[in-house]
Tab-separated table of N, CA, C and O in Angstrom:
chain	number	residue	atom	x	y	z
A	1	UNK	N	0.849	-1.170	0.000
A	1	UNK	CA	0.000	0.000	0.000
A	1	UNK	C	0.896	1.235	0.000
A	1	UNK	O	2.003	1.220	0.540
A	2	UNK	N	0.399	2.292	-0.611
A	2	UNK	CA	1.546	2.978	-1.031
A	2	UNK	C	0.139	4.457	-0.405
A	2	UNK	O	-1.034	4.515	-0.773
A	3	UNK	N	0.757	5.285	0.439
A	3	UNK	CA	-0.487	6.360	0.934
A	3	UNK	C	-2.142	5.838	1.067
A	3	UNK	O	-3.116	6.450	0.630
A	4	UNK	N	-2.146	4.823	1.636
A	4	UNK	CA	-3.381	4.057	1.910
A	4	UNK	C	-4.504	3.371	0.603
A	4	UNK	O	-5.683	3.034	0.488
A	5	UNK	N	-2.987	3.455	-0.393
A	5	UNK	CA	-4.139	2.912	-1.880
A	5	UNK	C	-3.466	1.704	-2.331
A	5	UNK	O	-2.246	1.854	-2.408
A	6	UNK	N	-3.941	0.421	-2.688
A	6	UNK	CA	-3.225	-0.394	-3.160
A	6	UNK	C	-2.382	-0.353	-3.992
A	6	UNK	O	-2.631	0.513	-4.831
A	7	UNK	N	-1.157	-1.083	-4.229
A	7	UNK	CA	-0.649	-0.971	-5.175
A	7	UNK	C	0.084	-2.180	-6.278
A	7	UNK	O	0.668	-3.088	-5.687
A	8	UNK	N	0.090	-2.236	-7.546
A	8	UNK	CA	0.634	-3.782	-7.771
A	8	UNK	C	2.350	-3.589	-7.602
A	8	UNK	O	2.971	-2.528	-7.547
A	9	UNK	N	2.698	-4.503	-7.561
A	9	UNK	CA	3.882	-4.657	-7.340
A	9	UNK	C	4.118	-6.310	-8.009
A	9	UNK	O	3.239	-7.169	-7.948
A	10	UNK	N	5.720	-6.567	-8.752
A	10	UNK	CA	6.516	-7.303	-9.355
A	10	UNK	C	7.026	-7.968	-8.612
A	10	UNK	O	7.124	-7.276	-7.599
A	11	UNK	N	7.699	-9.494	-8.313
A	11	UNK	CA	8.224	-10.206	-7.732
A	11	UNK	C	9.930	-10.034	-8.442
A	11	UNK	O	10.068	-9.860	-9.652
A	12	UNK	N	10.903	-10.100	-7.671
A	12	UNK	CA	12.244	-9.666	-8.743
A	12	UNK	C	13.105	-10.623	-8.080
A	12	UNK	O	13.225	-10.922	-6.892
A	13	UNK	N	13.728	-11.069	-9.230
A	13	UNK	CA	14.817	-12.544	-8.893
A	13	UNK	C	16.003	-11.589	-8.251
A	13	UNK	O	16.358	-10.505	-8.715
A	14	UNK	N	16.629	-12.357	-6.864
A	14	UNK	CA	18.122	-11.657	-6.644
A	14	UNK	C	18.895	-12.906	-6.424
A	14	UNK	O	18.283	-13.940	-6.158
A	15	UNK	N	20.393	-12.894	-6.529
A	15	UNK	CA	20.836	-14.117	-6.230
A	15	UNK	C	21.335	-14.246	-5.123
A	15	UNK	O	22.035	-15.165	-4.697
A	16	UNK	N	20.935	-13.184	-4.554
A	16	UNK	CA	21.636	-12.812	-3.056
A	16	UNK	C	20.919	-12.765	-2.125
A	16	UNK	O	21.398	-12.736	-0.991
A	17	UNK	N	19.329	-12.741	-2.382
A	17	UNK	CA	17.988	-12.459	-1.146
A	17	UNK	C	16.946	-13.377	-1.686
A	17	UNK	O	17.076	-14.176	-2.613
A	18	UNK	N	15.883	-13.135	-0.955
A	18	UNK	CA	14.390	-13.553	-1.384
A	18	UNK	C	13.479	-12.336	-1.260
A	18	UNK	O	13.691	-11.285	-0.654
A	19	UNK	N	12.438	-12.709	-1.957
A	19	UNK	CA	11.839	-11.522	-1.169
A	19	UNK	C	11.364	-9.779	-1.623
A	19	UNK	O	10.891	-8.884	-0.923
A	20	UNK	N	11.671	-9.806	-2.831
A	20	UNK	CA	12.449	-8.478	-3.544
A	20	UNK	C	11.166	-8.319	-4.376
A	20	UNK	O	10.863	-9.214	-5.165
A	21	UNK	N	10.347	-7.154	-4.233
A	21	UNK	CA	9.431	-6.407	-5.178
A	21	UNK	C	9.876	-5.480	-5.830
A	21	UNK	O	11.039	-5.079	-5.773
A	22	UNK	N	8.722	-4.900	-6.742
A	22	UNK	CA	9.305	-3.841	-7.679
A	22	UNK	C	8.168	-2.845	-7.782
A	22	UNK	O	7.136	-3.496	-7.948
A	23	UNK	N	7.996	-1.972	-7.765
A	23	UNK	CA	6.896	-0.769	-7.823
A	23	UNK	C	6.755	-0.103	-9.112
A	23	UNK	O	7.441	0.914	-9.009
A	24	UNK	N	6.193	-0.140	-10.348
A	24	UNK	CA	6.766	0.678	-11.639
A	24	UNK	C	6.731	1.751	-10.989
A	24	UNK	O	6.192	1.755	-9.882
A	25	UNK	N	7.343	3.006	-11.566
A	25	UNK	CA	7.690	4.342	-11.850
A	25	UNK	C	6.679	5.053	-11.618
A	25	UNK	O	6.534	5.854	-10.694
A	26	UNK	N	5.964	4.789	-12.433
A	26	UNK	CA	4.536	5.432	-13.036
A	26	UNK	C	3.335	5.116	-12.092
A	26	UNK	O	2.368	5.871	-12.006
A	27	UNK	N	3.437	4.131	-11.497
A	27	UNK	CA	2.372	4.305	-10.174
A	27	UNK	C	3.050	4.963	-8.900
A	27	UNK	O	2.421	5.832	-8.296
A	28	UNK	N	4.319	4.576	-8.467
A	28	UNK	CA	4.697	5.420	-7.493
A	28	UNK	C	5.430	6.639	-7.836
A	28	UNK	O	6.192	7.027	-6.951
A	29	UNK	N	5.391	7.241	-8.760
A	29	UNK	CA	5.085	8.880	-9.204
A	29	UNK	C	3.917	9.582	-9.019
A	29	UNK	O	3.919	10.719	-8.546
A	30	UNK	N	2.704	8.874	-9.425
A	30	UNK	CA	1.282	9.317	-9.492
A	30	UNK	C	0.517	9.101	-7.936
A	30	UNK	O	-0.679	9.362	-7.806
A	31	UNK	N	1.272	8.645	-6.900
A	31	UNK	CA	0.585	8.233	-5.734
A	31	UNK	C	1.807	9.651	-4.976
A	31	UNK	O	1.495	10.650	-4.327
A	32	UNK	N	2.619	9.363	-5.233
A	32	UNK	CA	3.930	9.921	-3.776
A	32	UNK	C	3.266	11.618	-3.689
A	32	UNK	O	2.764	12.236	-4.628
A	33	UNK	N	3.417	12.010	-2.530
A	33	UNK	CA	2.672	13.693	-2.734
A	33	UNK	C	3.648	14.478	-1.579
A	33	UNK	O	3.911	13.990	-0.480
A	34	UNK	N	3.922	15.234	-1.859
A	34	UNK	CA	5.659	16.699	-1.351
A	34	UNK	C	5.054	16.517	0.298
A	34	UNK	O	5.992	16.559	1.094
A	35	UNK	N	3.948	16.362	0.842
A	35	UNK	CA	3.795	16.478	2.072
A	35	UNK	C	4.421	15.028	3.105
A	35	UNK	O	5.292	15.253	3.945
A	36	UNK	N	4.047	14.058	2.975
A	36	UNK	CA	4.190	12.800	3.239
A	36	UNK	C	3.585	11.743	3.019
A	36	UNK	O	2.367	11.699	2.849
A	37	UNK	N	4.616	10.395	2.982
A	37	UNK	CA	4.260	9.869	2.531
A	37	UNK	C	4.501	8.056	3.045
A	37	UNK	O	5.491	7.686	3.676
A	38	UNK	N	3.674	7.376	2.724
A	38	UNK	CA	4.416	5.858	3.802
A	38	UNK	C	3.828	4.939	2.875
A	38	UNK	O	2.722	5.089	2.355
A	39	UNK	N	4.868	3.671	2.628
A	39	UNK	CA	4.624	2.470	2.091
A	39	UNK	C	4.632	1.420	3.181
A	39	UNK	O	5.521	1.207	4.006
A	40	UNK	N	3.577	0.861	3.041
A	40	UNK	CA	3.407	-0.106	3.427
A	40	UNK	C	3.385	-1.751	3.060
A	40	UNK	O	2.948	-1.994	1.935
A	41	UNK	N	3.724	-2.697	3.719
A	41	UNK	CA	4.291	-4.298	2.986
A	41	UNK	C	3.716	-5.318	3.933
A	41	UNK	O	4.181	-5.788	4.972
A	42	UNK	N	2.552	-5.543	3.283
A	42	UNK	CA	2.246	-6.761	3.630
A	42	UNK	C	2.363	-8.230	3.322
A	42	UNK	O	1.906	-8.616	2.246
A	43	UNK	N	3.053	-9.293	4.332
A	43	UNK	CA	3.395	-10.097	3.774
A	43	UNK	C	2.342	-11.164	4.092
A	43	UNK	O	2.427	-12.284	3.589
């Protein structure tokens, strides 16, 4: 959840972790706002 709105998010291969999402650009540009702001991760 990205400012209390869902958001999709990508699963991303590392060879070093598990665990690793991805947020496109273009949704967390159009959500983030100059005052504040909090992501949230639910697993």
């Amino acid at each position: 959840m990205l400012n209390g709105k869902e958001v999709a998010a990508e699963a991303t291969a590392n060879r070093y972790r598990q665990g690793g999402l991805r947020i496109r650009a273009q949704y967390l540009n159009n959500l983030l706002n100059e005052e504040a702001n909090a992501i949230d991760v639910y697993v």
